[in-house]
Short mmCIF file of C-alpha atoms in Angstrom, two decimals:
data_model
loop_
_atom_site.label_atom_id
_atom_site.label_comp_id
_atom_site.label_asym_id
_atom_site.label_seq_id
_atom_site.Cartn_x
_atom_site.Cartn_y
_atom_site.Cartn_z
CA UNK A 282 97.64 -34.13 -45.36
CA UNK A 283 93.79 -34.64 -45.21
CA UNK A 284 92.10 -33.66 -42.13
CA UNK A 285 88.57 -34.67 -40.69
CA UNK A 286 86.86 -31.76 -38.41
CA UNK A 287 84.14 -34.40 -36.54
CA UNK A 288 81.98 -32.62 -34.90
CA UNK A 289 78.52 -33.32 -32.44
CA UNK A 290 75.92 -31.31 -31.31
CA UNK A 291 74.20 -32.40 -28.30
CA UNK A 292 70.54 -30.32 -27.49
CA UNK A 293 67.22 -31.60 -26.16
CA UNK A 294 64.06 -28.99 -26.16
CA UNK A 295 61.68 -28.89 -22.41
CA UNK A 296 58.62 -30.73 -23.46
CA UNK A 297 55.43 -28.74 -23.18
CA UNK A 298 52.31 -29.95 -21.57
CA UNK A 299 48.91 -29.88 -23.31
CA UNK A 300 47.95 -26.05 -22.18
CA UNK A 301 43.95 -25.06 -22.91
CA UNK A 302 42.99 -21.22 -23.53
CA UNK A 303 41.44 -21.58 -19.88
CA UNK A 304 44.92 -22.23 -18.72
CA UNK A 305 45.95 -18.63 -19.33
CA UNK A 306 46.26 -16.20 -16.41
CA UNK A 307 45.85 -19.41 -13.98
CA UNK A 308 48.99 -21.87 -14.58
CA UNK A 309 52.11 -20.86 -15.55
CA UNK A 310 53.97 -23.86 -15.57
CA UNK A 311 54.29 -25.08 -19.12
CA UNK A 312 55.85 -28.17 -19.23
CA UNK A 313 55.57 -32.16 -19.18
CA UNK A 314 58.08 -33.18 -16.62
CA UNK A 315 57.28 -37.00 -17.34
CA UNK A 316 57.95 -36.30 -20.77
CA UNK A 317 60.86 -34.69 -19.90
CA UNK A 318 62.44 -37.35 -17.60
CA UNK A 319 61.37 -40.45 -19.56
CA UNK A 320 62.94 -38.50 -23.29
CA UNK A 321 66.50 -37.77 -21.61
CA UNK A 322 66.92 -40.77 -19.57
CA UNK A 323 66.20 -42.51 -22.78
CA UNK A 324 68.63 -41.12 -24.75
CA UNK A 325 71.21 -41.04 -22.38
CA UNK A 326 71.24 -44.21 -21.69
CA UNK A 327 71.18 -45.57 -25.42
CA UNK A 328 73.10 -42.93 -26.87
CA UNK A 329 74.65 -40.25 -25.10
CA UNK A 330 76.88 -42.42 -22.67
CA UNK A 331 77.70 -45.41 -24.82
CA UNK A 332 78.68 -42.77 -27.21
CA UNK A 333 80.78 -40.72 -24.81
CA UNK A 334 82.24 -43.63 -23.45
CA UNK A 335 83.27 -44.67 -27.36
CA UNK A 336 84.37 -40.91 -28.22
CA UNK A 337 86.85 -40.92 -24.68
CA UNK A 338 88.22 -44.71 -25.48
CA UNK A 339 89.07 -43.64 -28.79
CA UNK A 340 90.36 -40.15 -27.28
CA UNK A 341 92.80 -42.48 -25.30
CA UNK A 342 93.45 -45.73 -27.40
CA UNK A 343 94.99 -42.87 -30.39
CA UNK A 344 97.40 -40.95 -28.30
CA UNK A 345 96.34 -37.66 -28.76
CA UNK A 346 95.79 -38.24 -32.43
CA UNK A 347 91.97 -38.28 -32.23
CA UNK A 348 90.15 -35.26 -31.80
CA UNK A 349 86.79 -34.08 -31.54
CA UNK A 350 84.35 -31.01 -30.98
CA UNK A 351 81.00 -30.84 -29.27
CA UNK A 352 78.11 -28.11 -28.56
CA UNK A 353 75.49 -28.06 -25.65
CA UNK A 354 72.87 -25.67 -25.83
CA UNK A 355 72.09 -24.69 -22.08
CA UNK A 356 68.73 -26.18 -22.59
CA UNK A 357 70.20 -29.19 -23.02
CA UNK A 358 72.82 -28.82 -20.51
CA UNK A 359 70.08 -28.09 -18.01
CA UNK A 360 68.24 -31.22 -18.96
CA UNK A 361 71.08 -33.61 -18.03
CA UNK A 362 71.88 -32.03 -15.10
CA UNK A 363 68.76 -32.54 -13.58
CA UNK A 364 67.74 -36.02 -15.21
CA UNK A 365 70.98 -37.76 -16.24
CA UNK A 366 74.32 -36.08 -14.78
CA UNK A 367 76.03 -39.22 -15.35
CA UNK A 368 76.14 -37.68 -18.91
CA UNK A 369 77.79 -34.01 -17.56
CA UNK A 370 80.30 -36.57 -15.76
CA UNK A 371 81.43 -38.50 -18.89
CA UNK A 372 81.51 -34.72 -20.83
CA UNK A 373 84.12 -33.93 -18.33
CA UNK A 374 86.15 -36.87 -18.76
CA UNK A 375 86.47 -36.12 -22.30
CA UNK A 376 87.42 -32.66 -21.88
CA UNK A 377 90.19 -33.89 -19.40
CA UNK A 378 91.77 -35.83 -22.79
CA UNK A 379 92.61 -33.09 -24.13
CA UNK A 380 91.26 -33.73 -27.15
CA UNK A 381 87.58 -32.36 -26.85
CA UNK A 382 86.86 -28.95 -28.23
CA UNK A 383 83.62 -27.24 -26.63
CA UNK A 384 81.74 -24.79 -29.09
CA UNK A 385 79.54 -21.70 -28.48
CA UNK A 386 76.02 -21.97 -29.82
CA UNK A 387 73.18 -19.74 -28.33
CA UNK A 388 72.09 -21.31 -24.84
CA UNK A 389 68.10 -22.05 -25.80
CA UNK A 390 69.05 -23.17 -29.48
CA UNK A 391 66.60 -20.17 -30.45
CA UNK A 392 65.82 -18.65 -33.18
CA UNK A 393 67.02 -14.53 -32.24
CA UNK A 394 69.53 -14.05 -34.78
CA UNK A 395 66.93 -14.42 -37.21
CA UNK A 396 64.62 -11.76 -35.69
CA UNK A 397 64.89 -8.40 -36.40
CA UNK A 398 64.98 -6.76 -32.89
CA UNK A 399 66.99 -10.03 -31.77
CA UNK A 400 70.74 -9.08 -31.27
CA UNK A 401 70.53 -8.22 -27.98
CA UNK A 402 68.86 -11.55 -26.92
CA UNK A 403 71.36 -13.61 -29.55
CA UNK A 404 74.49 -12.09 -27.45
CA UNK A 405 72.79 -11.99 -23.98
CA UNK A 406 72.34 -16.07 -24.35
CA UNK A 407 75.70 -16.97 -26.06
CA UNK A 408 77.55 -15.51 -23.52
CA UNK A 409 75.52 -17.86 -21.20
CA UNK A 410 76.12 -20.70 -22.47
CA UNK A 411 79.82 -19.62 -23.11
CA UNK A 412 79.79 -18.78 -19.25
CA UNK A 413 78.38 -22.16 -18.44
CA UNK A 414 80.48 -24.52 -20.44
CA UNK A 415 83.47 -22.92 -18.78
CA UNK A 416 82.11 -23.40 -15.61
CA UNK A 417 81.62 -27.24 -16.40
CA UNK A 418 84.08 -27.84 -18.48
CA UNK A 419 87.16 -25.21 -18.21
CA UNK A 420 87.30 -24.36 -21.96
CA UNK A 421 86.00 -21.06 -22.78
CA UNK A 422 84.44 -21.80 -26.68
CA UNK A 423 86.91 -19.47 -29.67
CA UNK A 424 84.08 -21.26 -32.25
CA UNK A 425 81.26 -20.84 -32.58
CA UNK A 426 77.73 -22.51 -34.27
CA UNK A 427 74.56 -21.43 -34.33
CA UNK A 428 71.17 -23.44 -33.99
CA UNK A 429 71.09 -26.03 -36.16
CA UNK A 430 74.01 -24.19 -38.24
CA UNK A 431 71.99 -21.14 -39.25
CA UNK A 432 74.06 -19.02 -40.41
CA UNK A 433 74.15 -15.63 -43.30
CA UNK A 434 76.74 -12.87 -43.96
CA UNK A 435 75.26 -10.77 -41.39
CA UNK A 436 74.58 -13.43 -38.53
CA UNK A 437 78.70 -13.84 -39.65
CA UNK A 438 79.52 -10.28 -39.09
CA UNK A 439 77.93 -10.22 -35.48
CA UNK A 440 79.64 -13.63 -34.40
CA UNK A 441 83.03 -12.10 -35.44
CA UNK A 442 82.04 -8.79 -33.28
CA UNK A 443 81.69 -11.11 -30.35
CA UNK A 444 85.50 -12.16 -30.69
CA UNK A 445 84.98 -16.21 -31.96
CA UNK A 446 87.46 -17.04 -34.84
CA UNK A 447 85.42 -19.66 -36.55
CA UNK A 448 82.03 -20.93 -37.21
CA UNK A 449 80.51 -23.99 -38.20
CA UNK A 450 77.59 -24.45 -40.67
CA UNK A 451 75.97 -26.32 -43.62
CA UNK A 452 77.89 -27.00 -46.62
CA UNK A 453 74.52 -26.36 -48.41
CA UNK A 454 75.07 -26.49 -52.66
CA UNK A 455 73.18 -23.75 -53.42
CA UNK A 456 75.41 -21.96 -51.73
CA UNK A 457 78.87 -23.19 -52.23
CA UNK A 458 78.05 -24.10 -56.09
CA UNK A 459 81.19 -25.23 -57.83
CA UNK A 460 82.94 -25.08 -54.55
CA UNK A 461 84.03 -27.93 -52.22
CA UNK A 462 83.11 -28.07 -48.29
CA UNK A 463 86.40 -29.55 -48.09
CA UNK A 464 88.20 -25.94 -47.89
CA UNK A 465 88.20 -23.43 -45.32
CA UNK A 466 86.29 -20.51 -46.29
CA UNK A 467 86.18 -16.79 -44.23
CA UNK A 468 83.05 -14.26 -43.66
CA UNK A 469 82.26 -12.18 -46.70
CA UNK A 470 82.08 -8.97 -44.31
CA UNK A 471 84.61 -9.75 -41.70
CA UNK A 472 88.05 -11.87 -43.00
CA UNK A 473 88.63 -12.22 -39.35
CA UNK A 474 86.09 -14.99 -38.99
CA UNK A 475 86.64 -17.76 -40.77
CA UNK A 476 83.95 -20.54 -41.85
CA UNK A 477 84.16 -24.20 -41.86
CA UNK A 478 81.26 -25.85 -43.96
CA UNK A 479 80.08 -29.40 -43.29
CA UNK A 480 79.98 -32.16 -46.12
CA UNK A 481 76.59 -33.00 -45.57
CA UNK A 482 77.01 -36.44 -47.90
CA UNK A 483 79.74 -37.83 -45.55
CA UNK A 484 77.73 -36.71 -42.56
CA UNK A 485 74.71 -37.80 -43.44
CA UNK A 486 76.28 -41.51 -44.44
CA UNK A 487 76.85 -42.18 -40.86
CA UNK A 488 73.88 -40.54 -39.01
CA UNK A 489 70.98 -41.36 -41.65
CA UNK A 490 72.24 -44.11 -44.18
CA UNK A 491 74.13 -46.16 -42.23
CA UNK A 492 71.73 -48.87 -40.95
CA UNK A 493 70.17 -48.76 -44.15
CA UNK A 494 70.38 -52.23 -45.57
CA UNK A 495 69.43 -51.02 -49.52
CA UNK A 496 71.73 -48.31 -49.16
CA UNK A 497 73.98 -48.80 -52.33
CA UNK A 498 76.86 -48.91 -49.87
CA UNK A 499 75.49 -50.67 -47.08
CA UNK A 500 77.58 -51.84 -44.64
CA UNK A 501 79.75 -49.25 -44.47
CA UNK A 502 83.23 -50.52 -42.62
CA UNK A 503 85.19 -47.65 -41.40
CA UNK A 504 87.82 -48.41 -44.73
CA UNK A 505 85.30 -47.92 -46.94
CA UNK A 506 84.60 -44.73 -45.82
CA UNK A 507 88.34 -43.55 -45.05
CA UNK A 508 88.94 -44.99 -48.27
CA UNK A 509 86.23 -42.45 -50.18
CA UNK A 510 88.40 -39.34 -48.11
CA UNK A 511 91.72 -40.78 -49.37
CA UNK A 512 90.29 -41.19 -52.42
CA UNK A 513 89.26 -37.58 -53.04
CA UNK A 514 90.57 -34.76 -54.86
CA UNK A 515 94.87 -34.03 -53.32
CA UNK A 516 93.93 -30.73 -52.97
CA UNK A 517 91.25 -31.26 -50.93
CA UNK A 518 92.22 -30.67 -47.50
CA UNK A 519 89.48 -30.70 -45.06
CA UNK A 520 86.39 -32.71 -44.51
CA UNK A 521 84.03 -31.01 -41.67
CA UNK A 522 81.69 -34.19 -40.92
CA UNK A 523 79.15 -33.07 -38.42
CA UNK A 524 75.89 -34.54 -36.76
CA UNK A 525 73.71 -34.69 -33.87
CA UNK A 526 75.37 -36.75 -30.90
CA UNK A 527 72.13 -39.23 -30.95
CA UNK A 528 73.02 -40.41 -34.15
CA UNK A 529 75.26 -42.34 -32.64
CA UNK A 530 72.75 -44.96 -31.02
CA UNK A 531 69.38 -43.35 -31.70
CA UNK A 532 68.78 -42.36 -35.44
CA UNK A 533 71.37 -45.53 -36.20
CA UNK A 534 70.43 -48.04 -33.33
CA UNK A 535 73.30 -49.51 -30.86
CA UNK A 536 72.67 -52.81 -32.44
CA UNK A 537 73.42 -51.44 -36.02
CA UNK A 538 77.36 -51.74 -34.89
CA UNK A 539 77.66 -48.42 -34.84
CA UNK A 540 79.99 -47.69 -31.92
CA UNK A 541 82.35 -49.97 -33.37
CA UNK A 542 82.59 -48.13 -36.93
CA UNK A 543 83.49 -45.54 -35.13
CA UNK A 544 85.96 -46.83 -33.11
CA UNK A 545 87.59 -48.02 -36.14
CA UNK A 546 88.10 -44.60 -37.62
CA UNK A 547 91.18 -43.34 -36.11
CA UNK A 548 93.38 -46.46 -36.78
CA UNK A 549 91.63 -46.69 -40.55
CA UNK A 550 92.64 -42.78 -40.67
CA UNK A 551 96.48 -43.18 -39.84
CA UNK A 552 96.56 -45.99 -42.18
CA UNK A 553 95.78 -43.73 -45.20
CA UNK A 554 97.87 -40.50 -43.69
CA UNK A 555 94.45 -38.92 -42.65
CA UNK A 556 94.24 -37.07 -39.02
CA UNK A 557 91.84 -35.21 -37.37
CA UNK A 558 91.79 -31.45 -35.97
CA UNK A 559 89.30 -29.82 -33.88
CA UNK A 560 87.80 -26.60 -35.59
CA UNK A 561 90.58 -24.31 -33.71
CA UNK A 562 93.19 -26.33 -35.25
CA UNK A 563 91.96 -26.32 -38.37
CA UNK A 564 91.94 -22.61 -38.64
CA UNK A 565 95.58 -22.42 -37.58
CA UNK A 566 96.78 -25.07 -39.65
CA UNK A 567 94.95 -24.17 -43.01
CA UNK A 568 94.62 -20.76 -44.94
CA UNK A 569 91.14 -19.50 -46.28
CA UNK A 570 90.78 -20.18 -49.89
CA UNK A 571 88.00 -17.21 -50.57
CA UNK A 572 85.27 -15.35 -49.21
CA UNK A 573 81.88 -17.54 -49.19
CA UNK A 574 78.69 -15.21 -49.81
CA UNK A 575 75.74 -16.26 -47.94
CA UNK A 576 72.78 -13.36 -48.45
CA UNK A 577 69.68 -15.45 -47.11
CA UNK A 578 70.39 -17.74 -44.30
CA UNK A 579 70.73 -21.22 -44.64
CA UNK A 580 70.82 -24.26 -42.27
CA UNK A 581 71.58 -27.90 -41.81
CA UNK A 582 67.81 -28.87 -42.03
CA UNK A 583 65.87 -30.51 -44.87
CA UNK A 584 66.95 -30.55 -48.50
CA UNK A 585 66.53 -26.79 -48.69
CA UNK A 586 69.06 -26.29 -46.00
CA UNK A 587 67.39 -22.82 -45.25
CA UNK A 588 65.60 -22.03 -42.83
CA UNK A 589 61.69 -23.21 -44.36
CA UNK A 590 61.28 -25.75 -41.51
CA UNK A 591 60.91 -22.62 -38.86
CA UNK A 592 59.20 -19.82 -40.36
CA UNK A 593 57.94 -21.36 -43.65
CA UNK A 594 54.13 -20.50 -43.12
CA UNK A 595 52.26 -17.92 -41.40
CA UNK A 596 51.35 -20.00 -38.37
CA UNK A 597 54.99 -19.93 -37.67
CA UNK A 598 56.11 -16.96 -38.19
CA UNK A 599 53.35 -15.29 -35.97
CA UNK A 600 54.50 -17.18 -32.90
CA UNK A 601 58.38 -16.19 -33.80
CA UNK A 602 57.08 -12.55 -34.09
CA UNK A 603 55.26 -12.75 -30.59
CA UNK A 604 57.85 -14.45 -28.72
CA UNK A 605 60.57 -11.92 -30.52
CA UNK A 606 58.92 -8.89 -29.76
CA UNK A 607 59.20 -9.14 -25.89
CA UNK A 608 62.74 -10.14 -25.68
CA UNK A 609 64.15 -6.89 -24.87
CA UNK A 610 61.33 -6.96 -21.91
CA UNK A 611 61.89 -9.91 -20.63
CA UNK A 612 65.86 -9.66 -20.43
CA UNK A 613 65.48 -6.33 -18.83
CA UNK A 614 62.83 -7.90 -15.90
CA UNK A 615 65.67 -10.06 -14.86
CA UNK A 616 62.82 -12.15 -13.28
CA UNK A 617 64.92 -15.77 -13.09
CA UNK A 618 61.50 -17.70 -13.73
CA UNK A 619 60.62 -15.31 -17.10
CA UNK A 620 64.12 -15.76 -18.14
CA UNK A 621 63.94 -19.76 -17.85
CA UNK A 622 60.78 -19.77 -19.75
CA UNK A 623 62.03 -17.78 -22.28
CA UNK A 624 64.49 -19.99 -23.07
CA UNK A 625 62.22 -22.63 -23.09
CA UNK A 626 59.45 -20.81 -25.24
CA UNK A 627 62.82 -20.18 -27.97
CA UNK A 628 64.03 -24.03 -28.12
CA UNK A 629 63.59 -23.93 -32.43
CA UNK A 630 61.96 -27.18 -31.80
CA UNK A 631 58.91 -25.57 -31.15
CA UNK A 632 58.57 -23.68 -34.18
CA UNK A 633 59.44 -26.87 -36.60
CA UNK A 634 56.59 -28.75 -34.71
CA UNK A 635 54.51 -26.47 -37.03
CA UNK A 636 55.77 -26.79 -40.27
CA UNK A 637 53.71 -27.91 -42.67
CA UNK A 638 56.39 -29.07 -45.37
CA UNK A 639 56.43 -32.44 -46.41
CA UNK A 640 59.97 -33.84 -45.02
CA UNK A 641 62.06 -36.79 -46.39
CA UNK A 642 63.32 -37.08 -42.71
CA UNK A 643 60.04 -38.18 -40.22
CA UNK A 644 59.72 -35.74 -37.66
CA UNK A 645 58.38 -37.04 -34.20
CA UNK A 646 55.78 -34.23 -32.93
CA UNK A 647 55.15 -35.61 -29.50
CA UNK A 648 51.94 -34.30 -27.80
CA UNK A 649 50.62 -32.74 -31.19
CA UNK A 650 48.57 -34.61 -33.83
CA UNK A 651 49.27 -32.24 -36.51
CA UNK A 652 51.10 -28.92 -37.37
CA UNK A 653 47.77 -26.87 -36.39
CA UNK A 654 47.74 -28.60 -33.07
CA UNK A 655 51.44 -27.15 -32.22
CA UNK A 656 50.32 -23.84 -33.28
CA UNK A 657 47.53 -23.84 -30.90
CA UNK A 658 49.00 -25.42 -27.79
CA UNK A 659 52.25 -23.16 -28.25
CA UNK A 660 50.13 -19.93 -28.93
CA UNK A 661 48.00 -20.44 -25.38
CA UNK A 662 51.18 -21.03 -23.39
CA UNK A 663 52.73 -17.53 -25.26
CA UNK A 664 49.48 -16.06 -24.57
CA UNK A 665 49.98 -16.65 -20.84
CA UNK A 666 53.73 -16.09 -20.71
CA UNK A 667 53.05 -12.44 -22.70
CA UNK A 668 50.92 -11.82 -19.90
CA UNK A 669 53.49 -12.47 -17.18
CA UNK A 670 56.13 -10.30 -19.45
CA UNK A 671 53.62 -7.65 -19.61
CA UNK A 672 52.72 -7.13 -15.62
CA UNK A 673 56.73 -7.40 -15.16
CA UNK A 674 57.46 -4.81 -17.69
CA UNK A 675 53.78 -2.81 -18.27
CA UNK A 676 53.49 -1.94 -22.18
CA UNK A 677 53.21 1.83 -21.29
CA UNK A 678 56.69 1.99 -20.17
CA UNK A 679 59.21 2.82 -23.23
CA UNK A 680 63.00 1.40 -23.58
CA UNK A 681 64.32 4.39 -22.13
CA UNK A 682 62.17 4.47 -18.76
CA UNK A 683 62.93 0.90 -19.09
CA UNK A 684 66.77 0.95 -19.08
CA UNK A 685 66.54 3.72 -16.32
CA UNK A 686 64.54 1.61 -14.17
CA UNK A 687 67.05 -1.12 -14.49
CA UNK A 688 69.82 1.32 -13.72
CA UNK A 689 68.42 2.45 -10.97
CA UNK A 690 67.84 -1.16 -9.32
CA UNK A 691 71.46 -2.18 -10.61
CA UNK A 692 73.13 0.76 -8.30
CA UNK A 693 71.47 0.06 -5.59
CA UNK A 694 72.22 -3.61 -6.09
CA UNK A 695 75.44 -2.55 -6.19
CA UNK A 696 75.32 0.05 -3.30
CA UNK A 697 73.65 -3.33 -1.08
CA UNK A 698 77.02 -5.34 -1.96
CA UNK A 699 79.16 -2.77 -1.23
CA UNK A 700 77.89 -2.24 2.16
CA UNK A 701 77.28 -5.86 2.96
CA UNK A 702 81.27 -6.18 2.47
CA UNK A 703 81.80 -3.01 4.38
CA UNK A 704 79.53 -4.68 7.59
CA UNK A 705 81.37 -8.17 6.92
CA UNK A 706 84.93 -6.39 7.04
CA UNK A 707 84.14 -4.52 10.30
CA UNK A 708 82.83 -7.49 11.58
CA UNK A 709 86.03 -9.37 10.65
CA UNK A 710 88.00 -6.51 12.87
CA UNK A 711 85.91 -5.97 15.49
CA UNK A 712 86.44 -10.51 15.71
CA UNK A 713 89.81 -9.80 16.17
CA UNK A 714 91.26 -10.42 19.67
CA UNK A 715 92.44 -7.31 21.53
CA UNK A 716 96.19 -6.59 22.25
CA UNK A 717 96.54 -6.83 25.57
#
């Protein structure tokens, strides 16, 4: 039986506010909460709920048959809290279906497994996000993707060492070569973990092509397309179609019908003896076919599918090597407002509003008029927020005093609570009334 993995990723970056070189040392507050407001409520309201609302009718109208998987980045999950928590309350609704798988992804959509002295950081903020969608949602994520599906054999062998059975990225050709997305694959350096890889052309015919009216196949009815699954190869057996949740009423406009392709799927899917499986289903129901070798790390983004967009010139890559080379400092401050701007100052977002590639895909760069722009704007707020990291956690202090320092303040944390219960429980007694 064919099986469709659909999958959504749902992430929105903080909007930075124009910040001069005067700025540094004076204001530390980085961002453009108009911007900020006016972006989510947008999408919210002409994607993200009439999209949710479509996923959990289709969740119901199926029986159980219909099933889906989503990752929030914390960033994002922060964002809709505080601007649109209608959104959190529709999120919830689909997990209670039953048919909603939550994912892990790293809770600023950063960049850290990609840095050299980044592990630390990479853990620290998946098990974040981890810890917040089971506090929102009750699921505690077994899969895992990274941002924007970056993913190598050594990012693999780290994700397995954190205990997730699967992970989600690109089906990207130069990779797979003869090979089809539509098997499930395990980590060349751990067999434990195994990989699902997305089939980028189905994908991409719903979140890019589908509104496009001299598309060869435009309009695409939901039997066309179950029709090209059916269609394929027997032994193909699954097809991982994944996309950004704003396709769904942003990049392919409400009024493009949309919402109802999609709620055509399922019954166009039973029709032709097609189901769908979340990612944690898949792995139980389907044995890997082979190892698949990844040496440089590839993405979702662009026609490369590497990771170009983000580090590609040397403007970028000296902002990832400044933010990266005070993670370890800032994690150890535990200050709450350095560790919310340093998930900020991560969101990738920030690094692609650099690149100076020329992309099939238009790329929105808000505030900045041109690559150079980003680079300077970005490089004045680092330039304060290295400051801040550096009176927190003074450069003349190695990892070792460090890590002692912390120590100490975590015992006597500790020492505090266990006192504060002592006083509470002789409190409790001393509350009690006397025997007479």
């Amino acid at each position: 039986m064919k099986t469709i993995c659909l999958y959504f990723e749902i992430h929105q970056i903080i909007h930075l506010k124009r910040y001069r070189f005067f700025d540094i040392g004076t204001d530390h507050y980085y961002y453009d909460d108009y911007a900020n407001d006016t972006s989510i409520s947008n999408i919210a309201e002409n994607s993200y709920i009439p999209a949710l609302k479509t996923l959990i009718e289709m969740a119901r109208n199926s029986e159980g048959a219909f099933k889906v998987a989503l990752s929030l980045s914390g960033v994002g999950l922060e964002q809709l809290e505080r601007y649109a928590p209608q959104v959190i309350d529709l999120l919830q609704e689909l997990a209670g279906t039953g048919c909603c798988e939550f994912i892990a992804e790293p809770y600023s959509h950063g960049l850290a497994s990609l840095a050299p002295n980044g592990e630390k950081s990479f853990r620290e903020e998946v098990k974040r996000q981890v810890d917040k969608i089971n506090q929102l949602f009750g699921q505690k994520p077994r899969i895992f993707r990274n941002s924007s599906l970056i993913y190598d054999d050594e990012i693999g062998g780290l994700v397995a060492d954190m205990g997730f059975k699967g992970v989600l990225t690109e089906g990207a050709k130069h990779i797979l070569g003869w090979k089809s997305p539509h098997y499930l694959y395990h980590c060349a350096v751990n067999p434990n973990l195994k990989v699902l890889t997305r089939d980028y052309k189905l994908s991409d015919d719903i979140s890019l092509r589908f509104s496009n009216t001299s598309w060869e196949a435009y309009p695409l009815m939901a039997d066309k397309y179950m029709d090209w699954i059916a269609d394929s190869p027997e032994e193909d057996g699954v097809f991982n179609i994944f996309m950004e949740l704003c396709a769904l009423g942003i990049y392919q406009p409400l009024s493009s019908n949309i919402l109802e392709f999609m709620k055509n799927l399922p019954h166009a899917a039973k029709e032709r003896g097609i189901g769908f499986q979340t990612p944690s289903e898949v792995i139980k129901t389907h044995k890997s076919v082979s190892a698949i070798d990844v040496p440089y790390p590839m993405s979702w983004n662009d026609e490369e599918r590497d990771i170009s967009c983000w580090l590609g010139n040397v403007m970028q890559r000296e902002a990832f090597n400044k933010l990266y080379s005070i993670g370890e400092r800032v994690i150890l401050s535990k200050d709450k407002h350095l560790l919310q701007d340093w998930d900020y100052l991560q969101a990738s977002n920030n690094l692609r509003f650099m690149t100076t590639k020329n992309n099939a895909v238009s790329m929105d760069r808000g505030i900045y008029e041109s690559p150079y722009d980003a680079f300077t704007n970005y490089m004045n707020i680092l330039g304060d927020f290295l400051q801040r990291v550096n009176w927190a956690m003074p450069l003349d202090i190695d990892t070792e005093e460090l890590n002692a320092f912390q120590t100490t303040i975590s015992n006597q944390d500790k020492k505090i609570q266990a006192l504060e219960r002592q006083v509470a429980r002789l409190k409790a007694a001393s509350d009690k009334p006397k025997k007479s």
